[in-house]
mmCIF file with all atom_site columns, C-alpha atoms in Angstrom:
data_model
loop_
_atom_site.group_PDB
_atom_site.id
_atom_site.type_symbol
_atom_site.label_atom_id
_atom_site.label_alt_id
_atom_site.label_comp_id
_atom_site.label_asym_id
_atom_site.label_entity_id
_atom_site.label_seq_id
_atom_site.pdbx_PDB_ins_code
_atom_site.Cartn_x
_atom_site.Cartn_y
_atom_site.Cartn_z
_atom_site.occupancy
_atom_site.B_iso_or_equiv
_atom_site.pdbx_formal_charge
_atom_site.auth_seq_id
_atom_site.auth_comp_id
_atom_site.auth_asym_id
_atom_site.auth_atom_id
_atom_site.pdbx_PDB_model_num
ATOM 1   C CA . MET J 1 1   ? 21.325 203.711 -20.545 1.00 0.00 ? 1   MET J CA 1
ATOM 2   C CA . GLU J 1 2   ? 18.523 201.473 -19.557 1.00 0.00 ? 2   GLU J CA 1
ATOM 3   C CA . HIS J 1 3   ? 18.626 198.799 -22.260 1.00 0.00 ? 3   HIS J CA 1
ATOM 4   C CA . PHE J 1 4   ? 21.058 196.381 -23.880 1.00 0.00 ? 4   PHE J CA 1
ATOM 5   C CA . ILE J 1 5   ? 21.443 193.675 -26.491 1.00 0.00 ? 5   ILE J CA 1
ATOM 6   C CA . GLU J 1 6   ? 23.577 190.662 -25.688 1.00 0.00 ? 6   GLU J CA 1
ATOM 7   C CA . ILE J 1 7   ? 25.609 188.992 -28.417 1.00 0.00 ? 7   ILE J CA 1
ATOM 8   C CA . LYS J 1 8   ? 27.174 185.616 -27.671 1.00 0.00 ? 8   LYS J CA 1
ATOM 9   C CA . ILE J 1 9   ? 29.695 184.535 -30.252 1.00 0.00 ? 9   ILE J CA 1
ATOM 10  C CA . LYS J 1 10  ? 29.894 180.833 -31.091 1.00 0.00 ? 10  LYS J CA 1
ATOM 11  C CA . PRO J 1 11  ? 33.372 179.975 -32.377 1.00 0.00 ? 11  PRO J CA 1
ATOM 12  C CA . ASP J 1 12  ? 33.995 176.682 -34.157 1.00 0.00 ? 12  ASP J CA 1
ATOM 13  C CA . ALA J 1 13  ? 36.784 174.949 -36.075 1.00 0.00 ? 13  ALA J CA 1
ATOM 14  C CA . GLU J 1 14  ? 36.344 177.337 -39.026 1.00 0.00 ? 14  GLU J CA 1
ATOM 15  C CA . MET J 1 15  ? 36.236 180.543 -37.006 1.00 0.00 ? 15  MET J CA 1
ATOM 16  C CA . ARG J 1 16  ? 38.337 180.878 -33.833 1.00 0.00 ? 16  ARG J CA 1
ATOM 17  C CA . GLU J 1 17  ? 37.087 183.028 -30.937 1.00 0.00 ? 17  GLU J CA 1
ATOM 18  C CA . ASN J 1 18  ? 39.486 185.944 -31.445 1.00 0.00 ? 18  ASN J CA 1
ATOM 19  C CA . VAL J 1 19  ? 38.929 186.069 -35.219 1.00 0.00 ? 19  VAL J CA 1
ATOM 20  C CA . LEU J 1 20  ? 35.159 185.973 -34.795 1.00 0.00 ? 20  LEU J CA 1
ATOM 21  C CA . LEU J 1 21  ? 35.222 188.655 -32.082 1.00 0.00 ? 21  LEU J CA 1
ATOM 22  C CA . ASN J 1 22  ? 37.327 190.892 -34.348 1.00 0.00 ? 22  ASN J CA 1
ATOM 23  C CA . LYS J 1 23  ? 34.892 190.441 -37.256 1.00 0.00 ? 23  LYS J CA 1
ATOM 24  C CA . VAL J 1 24  ? 31.791 191.078 -35.136 1.00 0.00 ? 24  VAL J CA 1
ATOM 25  C CA . TYR J 1 25  ? 33.375 194.187 -33.600 1.00 0.00 ? 25  TYR J CA 1
ATOM 26  C CA . THR J 1 26  ? 34.346 195.478 -37.061 1.00 0.00 ? 26  THR J CA 1
ATOM 27  C CA . LYS J 1 27  ? 30.720 195.133 -38.203 1.00 0.00 ? 27  LYS J CA 1
ATOM 28  C CA . PHE J 1 28  ? 29.536 196.805 -34.971 1.00 0.00 ? 28  PHE J CA 1
ATOM 29  C CA . HIS J 1 29  ? 31.882 199.734 -35.647 1.00 0.00 ? 29  HIS J CA 1
ATOM 30  C CA . LYS J 1 30  ? 30.710 200.112 -39.259 1.00 0.00 ? 30  LYS J CA 1
ATOM 31  C CA . ARG J 1 31  ? 27.054 200.070 -38.165 1.00 0.00 ? 31  ARG J CA 1
ATOM 32  C CA . LEU J 1 32  ? 27.734 202.805 -35.566 1.00 0.00 ? 32  LEU J CA 1
ATOM 33  C CA . CYS J 1 33  ? 29.445 204.887 -38.252 1.00 0.00 ? 33  CYS J CA 1
ATOM 34  C CA . ASP J 1 34  ? 26.445 204.437 -40.556 1.00 0.00 ? 34  ASP J CA 1
ATOM 35  C CA . LEU J 1 35  ? 24.109 205.636 -37.788 1.00 0.00 ? 35  LEU J CA 1
ATOM 36  C CA . LYS J 1 36  ? 26.464 208.447 -36.729 1.00 0.00 ? 36  LYS J CA 1
ATOM 37  C CA . SER J 1 37  ? 25.538 207.421 -33.203 1.00 0.00 ? 37  SER J CA 1
ATOM 38  C CA . SER J 1 38  ? 27.220 208.748 -30.071 1.00 0.00 ? 38  SER J CA 1
ATOM 39  C CA . GLY J 1 39  ? 24.703 207.181 -27.687 1.00 0.00 ? 39  GLY J CA 1
ATOM 40  C CA . ILE J 1 40  ? 25.601 203.500 -28.010 1.00 0.00 ? 40  ILE J CA 1
ATOM 41  C CA . GLY J 1 41  ? 28.262 201.895 -25.842 1.00 0.00 ? 41  GLY J CA 1
ATOM 42  C CA . ILE J 1 42  ? 29.758 198.437 -25.675 1.00 0.00 ? 42  ILE J CA 1
ATOM 43  C CA . SER J 1 43  ? 30.904 196.162 -22.873 1.00 0.00 ? 43  SER J CA 1
ATOM 44  C CA . PHE J 1 44  ? 32.629 192.817 -22.602 1.00 0.00 ? 44  PHE J CA 1
ATOM 45  C CA . PRO J 1 45  ? 31.083 191.214 -19.476 1.00 0.00 ? 45  PRO J CA 1
ATOM 46  C CA . GLU J 1 46  ? 33.355 188.148 -19.504 1.00 0.00 ? 46  GLU J CA 1
ATOM 47  C CA . TYR J 1 47  ? 36.534 190.253 -19.551 1.00 0.00 ? 47  TYR J CA 1
ATOM 48  C CA . SER J 1 48  ? 39.378 188.748 -17.591 1.00 0.00 ? 48  SER J CA 1
ATOM 49  C CA . LEU J 1 49  ? 42.630 188.367 -19.522 1.00 0.00 ? 49  LEU J CA 1
ATOM 50  C CA . LYS J 1 50  ? 40.714 188.180 -22.799 1.00 0.00 ? 50  LYS J CA 1
ATOM 51  C CA . LEU J 1 51  ? 37.623 190.099 -23.846 1.00 0.00 ? 51  LEU J CA 1
ATOM 52  C CA . GLY J 1 52  ? 35.535 186.905 -23.845 1.00 0.00 ? 52  GLY J CA 1
ATOM 53  C CA . LYS J 1 53  ? 32.707 185.561 -25.987 1.00 0.00 ? 53  LYS J CA 1
ATOM 54  C CA . ASN J 1 54  ? 29.964 187.954 -24.846 1.00 0.00 ? 54  ASN J CA 1
ATOM 55  C CA . ILE J 1 55  ? 29.389 191.488 -26.059 1.00 0.00 ? 55  ILE J CA 1
ATOM 56  C CA . ARG J 1 56  ? 26.746 193.832 -24.714 1.00 0.00 ? 56  ARG J CA 1
ATOM 57  C CA . VAL J 1 57  ? 25.536 196.778 -26.753 1.00 0.00 ? 57  VAL J CA 1
ATOM 58  C CA . HIS J 1 58  ? 24.075 199.476 -24.460 1.00 0.00 ? 58  HIS J CA 1
ATOM 59  C CA . GLY J 1 59  ? 21.793 202.397 -25.242 1.00 0.00 ? 59  GLY J CA 1
ATOM 60  C CA . ASP J 1 60  ? 18.249 203.656 -24.992 1.00 0.00 ? 60  ASP J CA 1
ATOM 61  C CA . GLU J 1 61  ? 15.545 201.458 -26.503 1.00 0.00 ? 61  GLU J CA 1
ATOM 62  C CA . GLN J 1 62  ? 14.962 203.558 -29.643 1.00 0.00 ? 62  GLN J CA 1
ATOM 63  C CA . ARG J 1 63  ? 18.670 203.747 -30.508 1.00 0.00 ? 63  ARG J CA 1
ATOM 64  C CA . LEU J 1 64  ? 19.023 199.996 -30.072 1.00 0.00 ? 64  LEU J CA 1
ATOM 65  C CA . GLN J 1 65  ? 15.973 199.416 -32.295 1.00 0.00 ? 65  GLN J CA 1
ATOM 66  C CA . ASP J 1 66  ? 17.581 201.626 -34.947 1.00 0.00 ? 66  ASP J CA 1
ATOM 67  C CA . PHE J 1 67  ? 20.836 199.721 -34.507 1.00 0.00 ? 67  PHE J CA 1
ATOM 68  C CA . GLN J 1 68  ? 19.139 196.345 -34.943 1.00 0.00 ? 68  GLN J CA 1
ATOM 69  C CA . SER J 1 69  ? 16.860 197.485 -37.794 1.00 0.00 ? 69  SER J CA 1
ATOM 70  C CA . LEU J 1 70  ? 19.293 196.335 -40.482 1.00 0.00 ? 70  LEU J CA 1
ATOM 71  C CA . ASN J 1 71  ? 21.017 192.995 -40.740 1.00 0.00 ? 71  ASN J CA 1
ATOM 72  C CA . TRP J 1 72  ? 24.334 194.422 -39.461 1.00 0.00 ? 72  TRP J CA 1
ATOM 73  C CA . LEU J 1 73  ? 25.878 191.021 -38.658 1.00 0.00 ? 73  LEU J CA 1
ATOM 74  C CA . GLY J 1 74  ? 25.324 189.759 -42.204 1.00 0.00 ? 74  GLY J CA 1
ATOM 75  C CA . GLY J 1 75  ? 26.942 186.347 -42.722 1.00 0.00 ? 75  GLY J CA 1
ATOM 76  C CA . LEU J 1 76  ? 28.215 186.287 -39.144 1.00 0.00 ? 76  LEU J CA 1
ATOM 77  C CA . LYS J 1 77  ? 24.674 185.879 -37.801 1.00 0.00 ? 77  LYS J CA 1
ATOM 78  C CA . GLY J 1 78  ? 25.099 182.091 -37.809 1.00 0.00 ? 78  GLY J CA 1
ATOM 79  C CA . TYR J 1 79  ? 28.103 182.473 -35.494 1.00 0.00 ? 79  TYR J CA 1
ATOM 80  C CA . CYS J 1 80  ? 26.207 184.587 -32.953 1.00 0.00 ? 80  CYS J CA 1
ATOM 81  C CA . ASP J 1 81  ? 23.246 184.339 -30.616 1.00 0.00 ? 81  ASP J CA 1
ATOM 82  C CA . THR J 1 82  ? 21.703 187.805 -30.407 1.00 0.00 ? 82  THR J CA 1
ATOM 83  C CA . SER J 1 83  ? 19.137 188.624 -27.739 1.00 0.00 ? 83  SER J CA 1
ATOM 84  C CA . GLU J 1 84  ? 16.134 190.877 -28.016 1.00 0.00 ? 84  GLU J CA 1
ATOM 85  C CA . ILE J 1 85  ? 16.437 194.309 -26.433 1.00 0.00 ? 85  ILE J CA 1
ATOM 86  C CA . LYS J 1 86  ? 16.465 193.807 -22.657 1.00 0.00 ? 86  LYS J CA 1
ATOM 87  C CA . THR J 1 87  ? 16.189 196.112 -19.657 1.00 0.00 ? 87  THR J CA 1
ATOM 88  C CA . ILE J 1 88  ? 19.308 196.599 -17.513 1.00 0.00 ? 88  ILE J CA 1
ATOM 89  C CA . PRO J 1 89  ? 18.932 194.865 -14.124 1.00 0.00 ? 89  PRO J CA 1
ATOM 90  C CA . GLU J 1 90  ? 18.643 197.028 -11.004 1.00 0.00 ? 90  GLU J CA 1
ATOM 91  C CA . ASN J 1 91  ? 21.563 197.746 -8.656  1.00 0.00 ? 91  ASN J CA 1
ATOM 92  C CA . VAL J 1 92  ? 24.409 197.380 -11.141 1.00 0.00 ? 92  VAL J CA 1
ATOM 93  C CA . VAL J 1 93  ? 27.775 199.101 -11.074 1.00 0.00 ? 93  VAL J CA 1
ATOM 94  C CA . HIS J 1 94  ? 29.097 201.185 -13.940 1.00 0.00 ? 94  HIS J CA 1
ATOM 95  C CA . ARG J 1 95  ? 32.470 201.666 -15.592 1.00 0.00 ? 95  ARG J CA 1
ATOM 96  C CA . THR J 1 96  ? 34.080 203.388 -18.520 1.00 0.00 ? 96  THR J CA 1
ATOM 97  C CA . ILE J 1 97  ? 35.381 201.265 -21.351 1.00 0.00 ? 97  ILE J CA 1
ATOM 98  C CA . SER J 1 98  ? 37.802 203.240 -23.471 1.00 0.00 ? 98  SER J CA 1
ATOM 99  C CA . ARG J 1 99  ? 40.676 203.030 -25.878 1.00 0.00 ? 99  ARG J CA 1
ATOM 100 C CA . LYS J 1 100 ? 44.218 202.837 -24.562 1.00 0.00 ? 100 LYS J CA 1
ATOM 101 C CA . GLN J 1 101 ? 46.684 204.224 -27.049 1.00 0.00 ? 101 GLN J CA 1
ATOM 102 C CA . VAL J 1 102 ? 50.318 203.336 -27.435 1.00 0.00 ? 102 VAL J CA 1
ATOM 103 C CA . ASN J 1 103 ? 52.483 206.407 -27.909 1.00 0.00 ? 103 ASN J CA 1
ATOM 104 C CA . MET J 1 104 ? 55.569 204.600 -29.177 1.00 0.00 ? 104 MET J CA 1
ATOM 105 C CA . THR J 1 105 ? 55.016 202.163 -32.046 1.00 0.00 ? 105 THR J CA 1
ATOM 106 C CA . SER J 1 106 ? 57.116 200.695 -34.837 1.00 0.00 ? 106 SER J CA 1
ATOM 107 C CA . SER J 1 107 ? 54.939 202.429 -37.445 1.00 0.00 ? 107 SER J CA 1
ATOM 108 C CA . LYS J 1 108 ? 55.537 205.768 -35.716 1.00 0.00 ? 108 LYS J CA 1
ATOM 109 C CA . LEU J 1 109 ? 59.269 205.044 -35.702 1.00 0.00 ? 109 LEU J CA 1
ATOM 110 C CA . ARG J 1 110 ? 59.149 204.321 -39.468 1.00 0.00 ? 110 ARG J CA 1
ATOM 111 C CA . ARG J 1 111 ? 57.419 207.652 -40.050 1.00 0.00 ? 111 ARG J CA 1
ATOM 112 C CA . LEU J 1 112 ? 60.000 209.478 -37.910 1.00 0.00 ? 112 LEU J CA 1
ATOM 113 C CA . ILE J 1 113 ? 62.849 207.881 -39.872 1.00 0.00 ? 113 ILE J CA 1
ATOM 114 C CA . LYS J 1 114 ? 61.217 208.626 -43.236 1.00 0.00 ? 114 LYS J CA 1
ATOM 115 C CA . ARG J 1 115 ? 60.657 212.265 -42.243 1.00 0.00 ? 115 ARG J CA 1
ATOM 116 C CA . GLY J 1 116 ? 64.181 212.606 -40.892 1.00 0.00 ? 116 GLY J CA 1
ATOM 117 C CA . SER J 1 117 ? 62.798 213.606 -37.483 1.00 0.00 ? 117 SER J CA 1
ATOM 118 C CA . ILE J 1 118 ? 64.971 211.165 -35.570 1.00 0.00 ? 118 ILE J CA 1
ATOM 119 C CA . GLU J 1 119 ? 68.741 210.880 -35.584 1.00 0.00 ? 119 GLU J CA 1
ATOM 120 C CA . HIS J 1 120 ? 70.303 207.525 -36.447 1.00 0.00 ? 120 HIS J CA 1
ATOM 121 C CA . ASN J 1 121 ? 71.841 207.174 -32.970 1.00 0.00 ? 121 ASN J CA 1
ATOM 122 C CA . GLU J 1 122 ? 68.394 207.766 -31.336 1.00 0.00 ? 122 GLU J CA 1
ATOM 123 C CA . ILE J 1 123 ? 66.680 204.853 -33.124 1.00 0.00 ? 123 ILE J CA 1
ATOM 124 C CA . LYS J 1 124 ? 68.091 202.204 -30.777 1.00 0.00 ? 124 LYS J CA 1
ATOM 125 C CA . ARG J 1 125 ? 67.023 204.223 -27.717 1.00 0.00 ? 125 ARG J CA 1
ATOM 126 C CA . TYR J 1 126 ? 63.528 204.680 -29.189 1.00 0.00 ? 126 TYR J CA 1
ATOM 127 C CA . LYS J 1 127 ? 63.174 200.916 -29.774 1.00 0.00 ? 127 LYS J CA 1
ATOM 128 C CA . ALA J 1 128 ? 64.330 200.093 -26.233 1.00 0.00 ? 128 ALA J CA 1
ATOM 129 C CA . GLU J 1 129 ? 61.848 202.587 -24.769 1.00 0.00 ? 129 GLU J CA 1
ATOM 130 C CA . MET J 1 130 ? 59.093 201.264 -27.035 1.00 0.00 ? 130 MET J CA 1
ATOM 131 C CA . PHE J 1 131 ? 59.494 197.690 -25.772 1.00 0.00 ? 131 PHE J CA 1
ATOM 132 C CA . LYS J 1 132 ? 59.785 198.821 -22.168 1.00 0.00 ? 132 LYS J CA 1
ATOM 133 C CA . LYS J 1 133 ? 56.400 200.576 -22.419 1.00 0.00 ? 133 LYS J CA 1
ATOM 134 C CA . GLY J 1 134 ? 54.475 197.595 -23.818 1.00 0.00 ? 134 GLY J CA 1
ATOM 135 C CA . ILE J 1 135 ? 50.722 197.214 -23.272 1.00 0.00 ? 135 ILE J CA 1
ATOM 136 C CA . ASP J 1 136 ? 49.116 194.229 -21.581 1.00 0.00 ? 136 ASP J CA 1
ATOM 137 C CA . ASN J 1 137 ? 45.547 195.304 -22.276 1.00 0.00 ? 137 ASN J CA 1
ATOM 138 C CA . PRO J 1 138 ? 43.219 193.123 -24.336 1.00 0.00 ? 138 PRO J CA 1
ATOM 139 C CA . PHE J 1 139 ? 42.679 194.310 -27.886 1.00 0.00 ? 139 PHE J CA 1
ATOM 140 C CA . ILE J 1 140 ? 40.525 194.056 -30.955 1.00 0.00 ? 140 ILE J CA 1
ATOM 141 C CA . GLU J 1 141 ? 42.302 193.706 -34.289 1.00 0.00 ? 141 GLU J CA 1
ATOM 142 C CA . LEU J 1 142 ? 40.512 195.667 -36.999 1.00 0.00 ? 142 LEU J CA 1
ATOM 143 C CA . GLU J 1 143 ? 41.005 195.839 -40.730 1.00 0.00 ? 143 GLU J CA 1
ATOM 144 C CA . SER J 1 144 ? 41.046 199.343 -42.156 1.00 0.00 ? 144 SER J CA 1
ATOM 145 C CA . SER J 1 145 ? 38.381 199.769 -44.825 1.00 0.00 ? 145 SER J CA 1
ATOM 146 C CA . SER J 1 146 ? 40.478 202.459 -46.522 1.00 0.00 ? 146 SER J CA 1
ATOM 147 C CA . ASN J 1 147 ? 43.784 200.602 -46.987 1.00 0.00 ? 147 ASN J CA 1
ATOM 148 C CA . GLY J 1 148 ? 43.207 197.033 -45.753 1.00 0.00 ? 148 GLY J CA 1
ATOM 149 C CA . ASN J 1 149 ? 45.902 197.284 -43.064 1.00 0.00 ? 149 ASN J CA 1
ATOM 150 C CA . MET J 1 150 ? 45.316 195.654 -39.698 1.00 0.00 ? 150 MET J CA 1
ATOM 151 C CA . HIS J 1 151 ? 45.566 197.697 -36.525 1.00 0.00 ? 151 HIS J CA 1
ATOM 152 C CA . ARG J 1 152 ? 44.965 196.961 -32.876 1.00 0.00 ? 152 ARG J CA 1
ATOM 153 C CA . ARG J 1 153 ? 42.598 198.898 -30.677 1.00 0.00 ? 153 ARG J CA 1
ATOM 154 C CA . TYR J 1 154 ? 43.584 198.290 -27.066 1.00 0.00 ? 154 TYR J CA 1
ATOM 155 C CA . ILE J 1 155 ? 40.737 198.348 -24.562 1.00 0.00 ? 155 ILE J CA 1
ATOM 156 C CA . GLN J 1 156 ? 40.971 199.945 -21.108 1.00 0.00 ? 156 GLN J CA 1
ATOM 157 C CA . PHE J 1 157 ? 38.500 199.145 -18.325 1.00 0.00 ? 157 PHE J CA 1
ATOM 158 C CA . GLY J 1 158 ? 37.850 201.916 -15.793 1.00 0.00 ? 158 GLY J CA 1
ATOM 159 C CA . GLU J 1 159 ? 37.162 201.615 -12.083 1.00 0.00 ? 159 GLU J CA 1
ATOM 160 C CA . PHE J 1 160 ? 33.726 200.560 -10.869 1.00 0.00 ? 160 PHE J CA 1
ATOM 161 C CA . LYS J 1 161 ? 31.335 203.399 -10.021 1.00 0.00 ? 161 LYS J CA 1
ATOM 162 C CA . LYS J 1 162 ? 28.031 203.275 -8.190  1.00 0.00 ? 162 LYS J CA 1
ATOM 163 C CA . VAL J 1 163 ? 26.567 206.164 -10.193 1.00 0.00 ? 163 VAL J CA 1
ATOM 164 C CA . PRO J 1 164 ? 26.518 206.264 -14.016 1.00 0.00 ? 164 PRO J CA 1
ATOM 165 C CA . ALA J 1 165 ? 28.348 209.075 -15.793 1.00 0.00 ? 165 ALA J CA 1
ATOM 166 C CA . GLY J 1 166 ? 26.953 210.634 -18.954 1.00 0.00 ? 166 GLY J CA 1
ATOM 167 C CA . GLY J 1 167 ? 28.841 211.526 -22.076 1.00 0.00 ? 167 GLY J CA 1
ATOM 168 C CA . GLN J 1 168 ? 29.278 210.470 -25.655 1.00 0.00 ? 168 GLN J CA 1
ATOM 169 C CA . PHE J 1 169 ? 30.618 207.287 -27.185 1.00 0.00 ? 169 PHE J CA 1
ATOM 170 C CA . ASP J 1 170 ? 32.824 207.166 -30.257 1.00 0.00 ? 170 ASP J CA 1
ATOM 171 C CA . CYS J 1 171 ? 32.044 205.115 -33.362 1.00 0.00 ? 171 CYS J CA 1
ATOM 172 C CA . PHE J 1 172 ? 33.658 202.127 -31.632 1.00 0.00 ? 172 PHE J CA 1
ATOM 173 C CA . GLY J 1 173 ? 31.217 202.262 -28.688 1.00 0.00 ? 173 GLY J CA 1
ATOM 174 C CA . LEU J 1 174 ? 34.000 203.461 -26.350 1.00 0.00 ? 174 LEU J CA 1
ATOM 175 C CA . SER J 1 175 ? 34.255 206.532 -24.119 1.00 0.00 ? 175 SER J CA 1
ATOM 176 C CA . ASN J 1 176 ? 36.710 208.078 -21.665 1.00 0.00 ? 176 ASN J CA 1
ATOM 177 C CA . THR J 1 177 ? 33.884 209.695 -19.697 1.00 0.00 ? 177 THR J CA 1
ATOM 178 C CA . ALA J 1 178 ? 30.552 207.913 -20.282 1.00 0.00 ? 178 ALA J CA 1
ATOM 179 C CA . THR J 1 179 ? 29.969 204.711 -18.346 1.00 0.00 ? 179 THR J CA 1
ATOM 180 C CA . VAL J 1 180 ? 28.142 201.525 -19.283 1.00 0.00 ? 180 VAL J CA 1
ATOM 181 C CA . PRO J 1 181 ? 26.325 199.244 -16.829 1.00 0.00 ? 181 PRO J CA 1
ATOM 182 C CA . TRP J 1 182 ? 28.491 196.364 -15.656 1.00 0.00 ? 182 TRP J CA 1
ATOM 183 C CA . PHE J 1 183 ? 26.780 193.151 -14.588 1.00 0.00 ? 183 PHE J CA 1
#
């Protein structure tokens, strides 16, 4: 990955930072699905406790040109400053940015109860264990295009590496193995 596009979101009174970030990320995800791309990754360079207002889309120049070829931001364009395709600076570190999944959720518990896979006396223990194993990671809240339900995609940031690692990205721009430049 030698190129990137920087997107700076500009929240205002109408559109709060987290809502705007969620909407931009949803459009990013849909565009990646349309392209069936596994060579585009994403990073959040301002990540601290929150993901921040900056998003970087990483890939080779041709893939990024294909990505930008359609007006993927649509009506959100006025809420974002989008750079031209830029070259990654020299001497950067790399890291994986991946999804962190929660194994114990209330929706999973509902399914277990509905299926009869959990005994009544085990429900309380399941709930206690579920709350004990909470996640502190930042997240994106996405709306499902199939049923309209909201779900959270927790983001995990890997350790810094001096050498980039290859691999494929999913349709959310995330990967357990492939790294993105971090600067």
